[in-house]
Short mmCIF file of C-alpha atoms in Angstrom, two decimals:
data_model
loop_
_atom_site.label_atom_id
_atom_site.label_comp_id
_atom_site.label_asym_id
_atom_site.label_seq_id
_atom_site.Cartn_x
_atom_site.Cartn_y
_atom_site.Cartn_z
CA MET A 1 -7.68 5.50 -6.60
CA SER A 2 -9.50 2.92 -4.09
CA ALA A 3 -13.39 3.94 -4.44
CA LEU A 4 -13.31 2.51 0.20
CA LEU A 5 -14.52 4.33 2.60
CA GLU A 6 -11.13 3.84 4.28
CA LEU A 7 -11.31 6.64 6.53
CA GLN A 8 -14.64 6.55 7.61
CA GLY A 9 -15.22 8.04 10.83
CA ARG A 10 -12.33 9.57 11.44
CA ARG A 11 -11.70 13.08 12.99
CA ILE A 12 -8.63 14.58 10.33
CA VAL A 13 -6.84 18.04 11.11
CA LEU A 14 -5.16 19.59 8.69
CA GLY A 15 -2.68 22.35 8.96
CA LEU A 16 -1.18 24.43 6.61
CA SER A 17 1.65 26.09 6.20
CA GLY A 18 2.90 28.73 4.06
CA GLY A 19 4.17 27.58 0.67
CA ILE A 20 3.03 26.87 -3.13
CA ALA A 21 2.63 23.29 -2.43
CA CYS A 22 -0.21 24.67 -0.52
CA TYR A 23 -2.37 24.32 -3.65
CA LYS A 24 -2.37 20.63 -3.56
CA SER A 25 -3.89 19.89 0.17
CA ALA A 26 -7.32 21.12 -1.82
CA GLU A 27 -6.80 18.18 -3.98
CA PHE A 28 -5.97 16.43 -0.59
CA VAL A 29 -8.80 17.79 1.33
CA ARG A 30 -11.39 16.32 -0.84
CA LEU A 31 -9.72 12.66 -0.87
CA LEU A 32 -9.70 12.81 2.46
CA THR A 33 -13.47 13.84 2.31
CA LYS A 34 -14.43 11.51 0.05
CA ALA A 35 -12.78 8.69 1.81
CA GLY A 36 -15.22 9.49 4.34
CA ALA A 37 -13.32 11.21 7.15
CA SER A 38 -14.69 14.63 8.64
CA VAL A 39 -12.17 17.31 8.01
CA GLN A 40 -11.18 20.15 9.70
CA VAL A 41 -8.51 22.95 7.88
CA VAL A 42 -6.54 25.40 10.61
CA MET A 43 -4.35 27.41 8.80
CA THR A 44 -1.46 29.78 9.21
CA GLU A 45 -1.55 33.24 7.77
CA ALA A 46 1.40 32.09 5.65
CA ALA A 47 -0.90 29.56 4.16
CA GLU A 48 -3.20 32.40 3.39
CA GLN A 49 -1.05 34.32 0.82
CA PHE A 50 -1.20 31.11 -1.26
CA ILE A 51 -4.81 29.75 -1.08
CA THR A 52 -8.30 31.08 0.58
CA ALA A 53 -9.58 30.10 3.07
CA VAL A 54 -12.76 29.73 1.76
CA THR A 55 -11.50 27.22 -0.70
CA MET A 56 -10.76 25.25 1.97
CA GLN A 57 -13.95 25.67 3.44
CA ALA A 58 -15.86 24.97 0.49
CA LEU A 59 -13.55 21.16 0.08
CA SER A 60 -13.85 20.50 3.73
CA GLY A 61 -17.71 21.53 4.73
CA GLN A 62 -16.14 23.13 7.91
CA PRO A 63 -15.16 26.60 8.47
CA VAL A 64 -11.55 26.85 8.37
CA VAL A 65 -9.53 28.22 11.80
CA THR A 66 -6.72 30.66 11.37
CA SER A 67 -5.99 32.10 14.47
CA GLN A 68 -5.89 31.38 18.07
CA TRP A 69 -8.04 34.60 19.16
CA ASP A 70 -10.62 32.68 17.33
CA ALA A 71 -14.46 33.74 19.02
CA ARG A 72 -16.18 31.01 17.80
CA GLU A 73 -15.66 28.51 20.31
CA PRO A 74 -17.58 28.87 23.65
CA ASN A 75 -14.56 28.84 25.93
CA ASN A 76 -12.07 30.66 23.45
CA MET A 77 -9.74 27.71 23.53
CA ALA A 78 -9.26 26.62 19.46
CA HIS A 79 -5.89 24.85 20.07
CA ILE A 80 -7.34 22.58 22.82
CA ASN A 81 -10.42 22.16 21.15
CA LEU A 82 -9.17 21.27 17.68
CA THR A 83 -7.42 17.86 19.37
CA ARG A 84 -9.56 16.13 21.49
CA GLY A 85 -11.11 13.71 20.20
CA ALA A 86 -9.02 13.92 16.56
CA ASP A 87 -8.08 10.64 15.51
CA ALA A 88 -4.52 12.76 14.08
CA ILE A 89 -3.15 16.12 12.79
CA ILE A 90 -1.60 16.45 9.35
CA ILE A 91 0.71 19.45 8.58
CA ALA A 92 0.44 19.57 4.86
CA PRO A 93 2.53 22.09 3.15
CA ALA A 94 5.23 22.38 6.68
CA SER A 95 7.38 24.88 5.84
CA ALA A 96 10.26 24.99 7.02
CA ASP A 97 9.87 27.12 10.17
CA CYS A 98 6.59 25.18 10.63
CA ILE A 99 9.27 22.45 11.62
CA ALA A 100 11.66 24.70 13.64
CA LYS A 101 9.00 25.53 14.89
CA LEU A 102 7.78 22.42 16.31
CA ALA A 103 10.99 21.32 17.33
CA GLN A 104 11.49 24.12 19.24
CA GLY A 105 8.14 23.87 21.04
CA ARG A 106 7.50 27.87 20.28
CA ALA A 107 3.81 28.74 19.55
CA ASP A 108 3.37 31.63 18.15
CA ASP A 109 0.97 31.12 15.97
CA LEU A 110 -2.71 29.24 16.15
CA LEU A 111 -1.01 25.47 14.21
CA SER A 112 2.16 25.53 16.39
CA LEU A 113 0.36 26.28 19.34
CA THR A 114 -2.53 23.24 18.45
CA CYS A 115 0.25 21.10 18.23
CA LEU A 116 2.08 22.21 21.02
CA ALA A 117 -1.21 21.28 22.83
CA ARG A 118 -2.22 17.85 21.56
CA PRO A 119 -2.87 14.64 23.51
CA TRP A 120 0.38 13.60 22.51
CA ALA A 121 1.15 10.80 24.65
CA ALA A 122 0.90 7.09 24.24
CA GLY A 123 -2.55 5.65 25.59
CA ALA A 124 -6.28 6.93 24.87
CA GLY A 125 -6.82 10.18 23.22
CA ARG A 126 -3.71 10.77 22.04
CA CYS A 127 -3.06 12.61 18.88
CA PRO A 128 -0.42 11.52 16.52
CA LEU A 129 1.50 14.59 14.15
CA LEU A 130 2.71 13.90 10.72
CA ILE A 131 3.98 16.05 8.53
CA ALA A 132 4.69 16.92 5.13
CA PRO A 133 7.52 18.71 4.46
CA ALA A 134 7.89 21.29 1.38
CA MET A 135 11.19 23.54 0.85
CA ASN A 136 13.68 24.51 -2.02
CA ARG A 137 15.90 21.77 -2.08
CA GLU A 138 19.00 23.89 -0.51
CA MET A 139 16.06 23.92 2.85
CA TRP A 140 16.03 20.72 3.21
CA ALA A 141 19.08 19.56 2.98
CA HIS A 142 20.93 22.20 5.58
CA PRO A 143 21.83 20.45 8.48
CA ALA A 144 19.65 23.05 10.43
CA THR A 145 16.70 21.44 9.00
CA GLN A 146 18.11 18.30 9.05
CA ARG A 147 18.75 18.45 12.93
CA ASN A 148 15.17 19.93 13.37
CA VAL A 149 13.47 17.14 11.98
CA ALA A 150 15.31 14.74 13.15
CA GLN A 151 13.97 16.20 17.07
CA VAL A 152 10.28 16.03 15.28
CA VAL A 153 10.69 12.88 14.93
CA ALA A 154 12.60 12.02 18.07
CA ASP A 155 9.71 13.40 19.47
CA GLY A 156 7.24 11.73 17.91
CA ALA A 157 6.12 12.91 15.14
CA VAL A 158 5.95 10.90 11.68
CA ILE A 159 7.57 12.80 8.42
CA LEU A 160 5.56 11.33 5.15
CA GLY A 161 8.23 12.52 2.06
CA PRO A 162 9.37 14.62 1.07
CA GLY A 163 9.37 14.24 -3.14
CA SER A 164 11.71 14.58 -5.15
CA GLY A 165 11.30 16.40 -8.38
CA ASP A 166 11.13 19.82 -10.22
CA GLN A 167 10.38 23.12 -7.85
CA ALA A 168 8.54 25.86 -8.25
CA CYS A 169 12.17 28.13 -7.80
CA GLY A 170 13.27 26.15 -10.79
CA GLU A 171 15.89 23.98 -9.05
CA THR A 172 15.32 20.34 -9.06
CA GLY A 173 15.24 18.02 -6.25
CA ASP A 174 14.46 16.27 -2.74
CA GLY A 175 11.64 18.33 -0.98
CA ARG A 176 8.71 18.57 -2.80
CA MET A 177 5.52 18.17 -0.47
CA LEU A 178 4.25 14.45 -1.77
CA GLU A 179 1.28 14.22 -4.43
CA PRO A 180 -2.05 13.79 -2.72
CA ALA A 181 -2.87 10.99 -3.67
CA GLU A 182 0.51 9.25 -1.70
CA LEU A 183 0.25 11.44 1.16
CA TRP A 184 -3.69 9.95 1.54
CA LEU A 185 -2.08 6.21 0.40
CA ASP A 186 0.17 7.39 3.17
CA LEU A 187 -2.53 8.40 5.90
CA VAL A 188 -4.86 5.77 5.22
CA ALA A 189 -1.51 3.20 5.38
CA PHE A 190 -0.86 5.24 9.00
CA PHE A 191 -4.05 3.79 10.65
CA GLN A 192 -3.07 0.34 9.54
CA PRO A 193 -2.07 -2.49 12.78
CA LYS A 194 1.69 -2.97 12.29
CA ALA A 195 1.19 -6.62 12.49
CA LEU A 196 3.58 -7.26 10.50
CA LEU A 197 6.87 -4.60 11.49
CA GLY A 198 10.02 -5.34 10.38
CA LYS A 199 9.08 -8.78 8.75
CA ARG A 200 9.79 -9.38 5.13
CA VAL A 201 7.26 -10.83 2.84
CA LEU A 202 7.98 -12.31 -0.88
CA VAL A 203 4.76 -11.91 -2.87
CA THR A 204 3.85 -13.46 -6.43
CA ALA A 205 1.03 -12.07 -8.86
CA GLY A 206 -0.67 -12.35 -11.79
CA PRO A 207 -0.69 -14.72 -14.78
CA THR A 208 2.92 -15.72 -16.74
CA PHE A 209 2.70 -15.77 -20.13
CA GLU A 210 4.59 -18.89 -22.00
CA ALA A 211 6.02 -18.04 -25.28
CA ILE A 212 5.42 -20.29 -28.66
CA ASP A 213 6.63 -18.03 -30.97
CA PRO A 214 7.76 -14.41 -31.25
CA VAL A 215 3.96 -13.18 -31.23
CA ARG A 216 1.49 -16.27 -29.60
CA GLY A 217 1.66 -17.59 -26.14
CA ILE A 218 -0.16 -19.87 -23.67
CA THR A 219 -2.05 -17.31 -20.11
CA ASN A 220 -4.44 -17.44 -18.02
CA LEU A 221 -6.75 -14.48 -16.76
CA SER A 222 -5.61 -13.76 -14.01
CA SER A 223 -5.53 -9.81 -13.30
CA GLY A 224 -2.88 -9.73 -10.18
CA LYS A 225 -5.43 -8.05 -7.98
CA MET A 226 -5.38 -10.16 -5.39
CA GLY A 227 -1.41 -10.53 -4.96
CA PHE A 228 -1.15 -6.68 -5.32
CA ALA A 229 -3.19 -6.24 -3.18
CA ILE A 230 -1.63 -8.70 -0.77
CA ALA A 231 1.48 -7.16 -1.41
CA ARG A 232 -0.13 -3.04 -0.25
CA ALA A 233 -1.48 -4.80 2.60
CA ALA A 234 1.68 -6.15 4.15
CA ARG A 235 3.64 -2.93 3.36
CA GLU A 236 0.96 -1.42 5.40
CA ALA A 237 1.09 -3.43 7.85
CA GLY A 238 5.28 -2.83 8.39
CA ALA A 239 6.06 -5.05 6.67
CA GLU A 240 9.54 -4.69 3.92
CA VAL A 241 7.56 -6.22 0.90
CA THR A 242 9.02 -7.45 -2.51
CA LEU A 243 6.32 -8.11 -5.40
CA VAL A 244 7.14 -10.06 -8.38
CA ALA A 245 4.25 -9.46 -10.89
CA GLY A 246 3.74 -11.59 -14.24
CA PRO A 247 2.82 -9.25 -16.91
CA VAL A 248 -0.26 -7.03 -15.90
CA ASP A 249 -1.25 -3.39 -15.92
CA LEU A 250 -1.05 -2.33 -12.50
CA PRO A 251 0.52 0.54 -10.94
CA THR A 252 2.48 -0.57 -7.81
CA PRO A 253 1.59 -0.40 -4.18
CA ARG A 254 2.80 2.07 -2.26
CA GLY A 255 6.47 1.64 -0.79
CA VAL A 256 6.36 -1.80 -2.43
CA ALA A 257 9.52 -3.55 -4.39
CA ARG A 258 8.62 -4.65 -7.76
CA ILE A 259 10.11 -7.37 -10.10
CA ASP A 260 8.34 -7.15 -13.42
CA VAL A 261 8.81 -11.49 -15.60
CA ARG A 262 6.80 -12.64 -17.83
CA SER A 263 7.47 -16.12 -17.53
CA ALA A 264 6.70 -19.01 -15.38
CA GLN A 265 10.83 -19.72 -15.11
CA GLN A 266 11.23 -16.05 -15.13
CA MET A 267 9.35 -15.51 -12.00
CA HIS A 268 11.29 -18.72 -10.67
CA ASP A 269 14.73 -17.60 -10.70
CA ALA A 270 13.53 -14.42 -9.21
CA VAL A 271 11.66 -15.69 -6.55
CA LEU A 272 14.61 -19.08 -5.13
CA PRO A 273 17.18 -16.48 -4.75
CA ARG A 274 15.17 -13.90 -2.81
CA ALA A 275 12.80 -16.77 -0.59
CA VAL A 276 15.56 -17.01 1.99
CA ARG A 277 15.92 -13.40 2.99
CA HIS A 278 12.12 -13.31 3.87
CA ASP A 279 10.38 -14.11 6.17
CA VAL A 280 7.04 -15.05 5.10
CA PHE A 281 6.46 -15.85 0.74
CA VAL A 282 2.64 -15.57 -0.61
CA ALA A 283 2.06 -17.00 -3.68
CA THR A 284 -0.47 -15.66 -5.32
CA ALA A 285 0.35 -15.63 -8.92
CA ALA A 286 -1.40 -17.56 -11.50
CA VAL A 287 1.63 -19.68 -12.69
CA ALA A 288 1.56 -21.74 -15.46
CA ASP A 289 1.76 -25.72 -15.73
CA TRP A 290 3.27 -25.70 -18.45
CA ARG A 291 5.11 -23.74 -21.57
CA PRO A 292 5.68 -25.40 -25.17
CA ALA A 293 8.89 -27.43 -25.39
CA THR A 294 10.54 -25.50 -27.69
CA LEU A 295 10.20 -21.70 -29.20
CA SER A 296 9.88 -20.59 -32.99
CA GLU A 297 12.07 -18.62 -34.34
CA HIS A 298 9.01 -17.00 -36.19
CA LYS A 299 5.26 -17.06 -35.89
CA ILE A 300 3.67 -19.85 -37.07
CA LYS A 301 1.92 -18.99 -40.11
CA LYS A 302 -1.35 -21.09 -41.68
CA ASP A 303 -0.08 -23.54 -44.65
CA GLY A 304 -3.21 -23.73 -46.40
CA LYS A 305 -4.16 -27.23 -45.67
CA LYS A 306 -6.30 -25.78 -42.62
CA LEU A 307 -4.31 -28.09 -40.09
CA ALA A 308 -3.53 -27.07 -36.61
CA PRO A 309 0.13 -26.74 -35.95
CA SER A 310 1.69 -29.02 -32.74
CA PHE A 311 4.24 -28.67 -29.84
CA GLU A 312 4.98 -30.40 -27.49
CA LEU A 313 4.59 -28.81 -23.68
CA THR A 314 6.90 -29.40 -20.77
CA GLU A 315 6.19 -29.16 -17.06
CA ASN A 316 7.39 -25.54 -15.59
CA PRO A 317 8.91 -25.37 -12.62
CA ASP A 318 6.99 -25.56 -9.29
CA ILE A 319 7.76 -22.61 -7.26
CA LEU A 320 5.73 -22.46 -4.30
CA ALA A 321 7.35 -25.80 -3.85
CA ALA A 322 10.84 -25.09 -4.25
CA VAL A 323 10.29 -22.73 -1.43
CA ALA A 324 8.56 -25.32 0.49
CA ALA A 325 11.50 -27.26 0.35
CA LEU A 326 13.78 -24.77 0.85
CA PRO A 327 16.34 -25.66 4.51
CA GLU A 328 15.48 -22.39 5.69
CA ARG A 329 11.80 -21.59 4.45
CA PRO A 330 9.91 -18.60 5.15
CA TYR A 331 6.19 -19.85 5.83
CA CYS A 332 4.86 -20.00 3.28
CA VAL A 333 1.16 -19.28 1.92
CA GLY A 334 -0.34 -21.07 -1.22
CA PHE A 335 -3.34 -19.66 -3.23
CA ALA A 336 -5.36 -22.23 -5.79
CA ALA A 337 -7.01 -20.95 -8.21
CA GLU A 338 -10.12 -23.91 -9.15
CA SER A 339 -12.90 -24.23 -11.09
CA GLU A 340 -15.09 -26.90 -9.10
CA ASN A 341 -14.47 -28.90 -6.11
CA LEU A 342 -12.13 -26.06 -4.66
CA LEU A 343 -11.91 -27.23 -1.02
CA ALA A 344 -11.18 -31.41 -1.95
CA HIS A 345 -8.25 -28.81 -4.93
CA ALA A 346 -7.28 -26.91 -2.47
CA ARG A 347 -6.52 -29.33 0.26
CA ALA A 348 -4.87 -31.76 -1.77
CA LYS A 349 -2.40 -28.97 -2.74
CA LEU A 350 -1.67 -28.01 1.00
CA GLN A 351 -0.35 -31.67 1.42
CA ARG A 352 0.92 -31.46 -1.64
CA LYS A 353 3.25 -28.66 -1.54
CA ARG A 354 4.16 -29.03 2.23
CA VAL A 355 2.79 -25.62 3.19
CA PRO A 356 0.77 -24.33 6.50
CA LEU A 357 -1.81 -22.63 4.63
CA ILE A 358 -3.69 -22.44 1.11
CA VAL A 359 -6.09 -19.90 0.16
CA GLY A 360 -8.47 -21.15 -2.66
CA ASN A 361 -11.07 -19.63 -4.73
CA LEU A 362 -13.10 -19.48 -7.67
CA GLY A 363 -11.25 -18.80 -10.70
CA PRO A 364 -13.66 -18.18 -12.95
CA ALA A 365 -15.85 -16.23 -10.46
CA THR A 366 -13.02 -13.35 -9.80
CA PHE A 367 -10.60 -13.25 -12.21
CA GLY A 368 -10.34 -8.77 -13.31
CA ARG A 369 -13.06 -8.17 -11.07
CA ASP A 370 -12.46 -5.72 -7.38
CA ASP A 371 -14.28 -8.08 -5.00
CA ASN A 372 -13.28 -11.81 -3.77
CA ALA A 373 -14.56 -14.67 -1.85
CA LEU A 374 -11.41 -17.21 -0.09
CA LEU A 375 -11.12 -20.12 1.05
CA LEU A 376 -8.23 -20.83 4.37
CA VAL A 377 -7.14 -24.39 4.65
CA ASP A 378 -4.82 -25.55 6.73
CA GLU A 379 -4.38 -29.39 8.38
CA GLN A 380 -6.73 -27.97 10.90
CA GLY A 381 -10.03 -27.61 8.78
CA GLN A 382 -11.10 -24.44 6.58
CA ARG A 383 -12.36 -21.34 7.02
CA GLU A 384 -14.25 -18.67 4.89
CA LEU A 385 -13.73 -15.22 4.21
CA PRO A 386 -15.73 -13.50 4.39
CA GLU A 387 -17.51 -15.33 6.32
CA GLY A 388 -21.18 -16.64 5.54
CA GLY A 389 -19.99 -17.67 1.95
CA SER A 390 -20.65 -13.90 1.12
CA THR A 391 -17.85 -11.48 -1.26
CA ALA A 392 -15.79 -8.53 -0.32
CA ASP A 393 -13.55 -5.99 -2.58
CA LYS A 394 -10.10 -7.90 -2.55
CA LEU A 395 -7.64 -5.17 -0.52
CA SER A 396 -10.76 -5.51 2.76
CA LEU A 397 -9.62 -9.57 2.21
CA ALA A 398 -5.86 -8.44 1.93
CA ARG A 399 -5.76 -7.11 5.12
CA GLN A 400 -7.82 -9.49 6.53
CA LEU A 401 -5.80 -12.44 5.35
CA VAL A 402 -2.20 -10.27 6.67
CA ARG A 403 -3.43 -10.64 9.90
CA GLU A 404 -3.78 -14.47 10.16
CA ILE A 405 -0.88 -14.78 8.61
CA ALA A 406 0.62 -12.83 10.96
CA ALA A 407 -0.98 -14.01 13.78
CA ARG A 408 0.07 -17.83 13.00
CA ILE A 409 3.62 -16.49 12.84
CA ALA A 410 3.05 -15.39 15.95
CA ALA A 411 1.62 -18.37 17.63
CA GLY A 412 4.31 -20.48 16.22
CA SER A 413 7.48 -18.12 17.50
CA ALA A 414 5.35 -17.97 21.00
#
């Protein structure tokens, strides 16, 4: 979980309808406030059967509103005031009955009334509606519920989930409310500009491991964090993302398809047939340039003569160059992790690989860290990210890079 204040300054209205998943909403509020959001909770009468308003007030730091007749508002119009100036309203959990009310435009409690009275039309002041369904699997699959979901989506709402798994009733299937961390990630992604909407992005990340014998190998210190951040940022920007990952211990970014590989050859074989089906290829992985020409069948043992074993190396396939040479190649972005003369090496790689953009960084200064500094190099010149020679967290840099790539693609197709 990122420690960034990714929702700093955001005003969120969180609606709770009746359902056992209300217990998850408490953790969801905690995550929202930790991310810097101001959260106003609205609860239905049914929601109060599952969790108390006192709990939600303690976590949100604001009085919970439960009735359309709440006289604390100076004009006695909580249903109007709640969403004016709000960045979004999210209902979590949203019961089948709640979704039915929204689909029919009913307004017989404060939550449905607030949703109906929110500024919904496009333009300044618009308050988007996000819905996290939570119900029994049969209720979710029922044609009436599916019709209602289709209607609220047609009316502009965004559906988050549902998830699948064990349910409180003892059954298993679709209908679970997403976990708080999943909802948090989806909400953060919702606010990101959709600069790559409709695009397909292929990303490589992490090191490769070139086996010497069954227990040893050649590898490097790449953690994969930058590549995983780019995959997440591209997904947030609306792209369909495939991540080809070397041997790293990192969670798969939400909504990203992941393919795990070990060696450079395996990464090559995973990337090449897929590259032509993607619009963008970002080669973040620190791929080993060499591998042992032969693999020892058994562990190489000391021979008592204090002589180090020797073995012949052979060159690995150049994945970025191979993709860049395809007749219908995607927009290619290469990474150069150097230990010195960053600009010179990055520019040489740009010319050697024949790609439009190389992103350089100093490997020893960033491997394993959560922050980084990037140098964007193209035929026209170079530019630092962030500007001024400082560092920034890798997710923020990844989002900047994704916007940069999107702008370049748009300019090339204009």
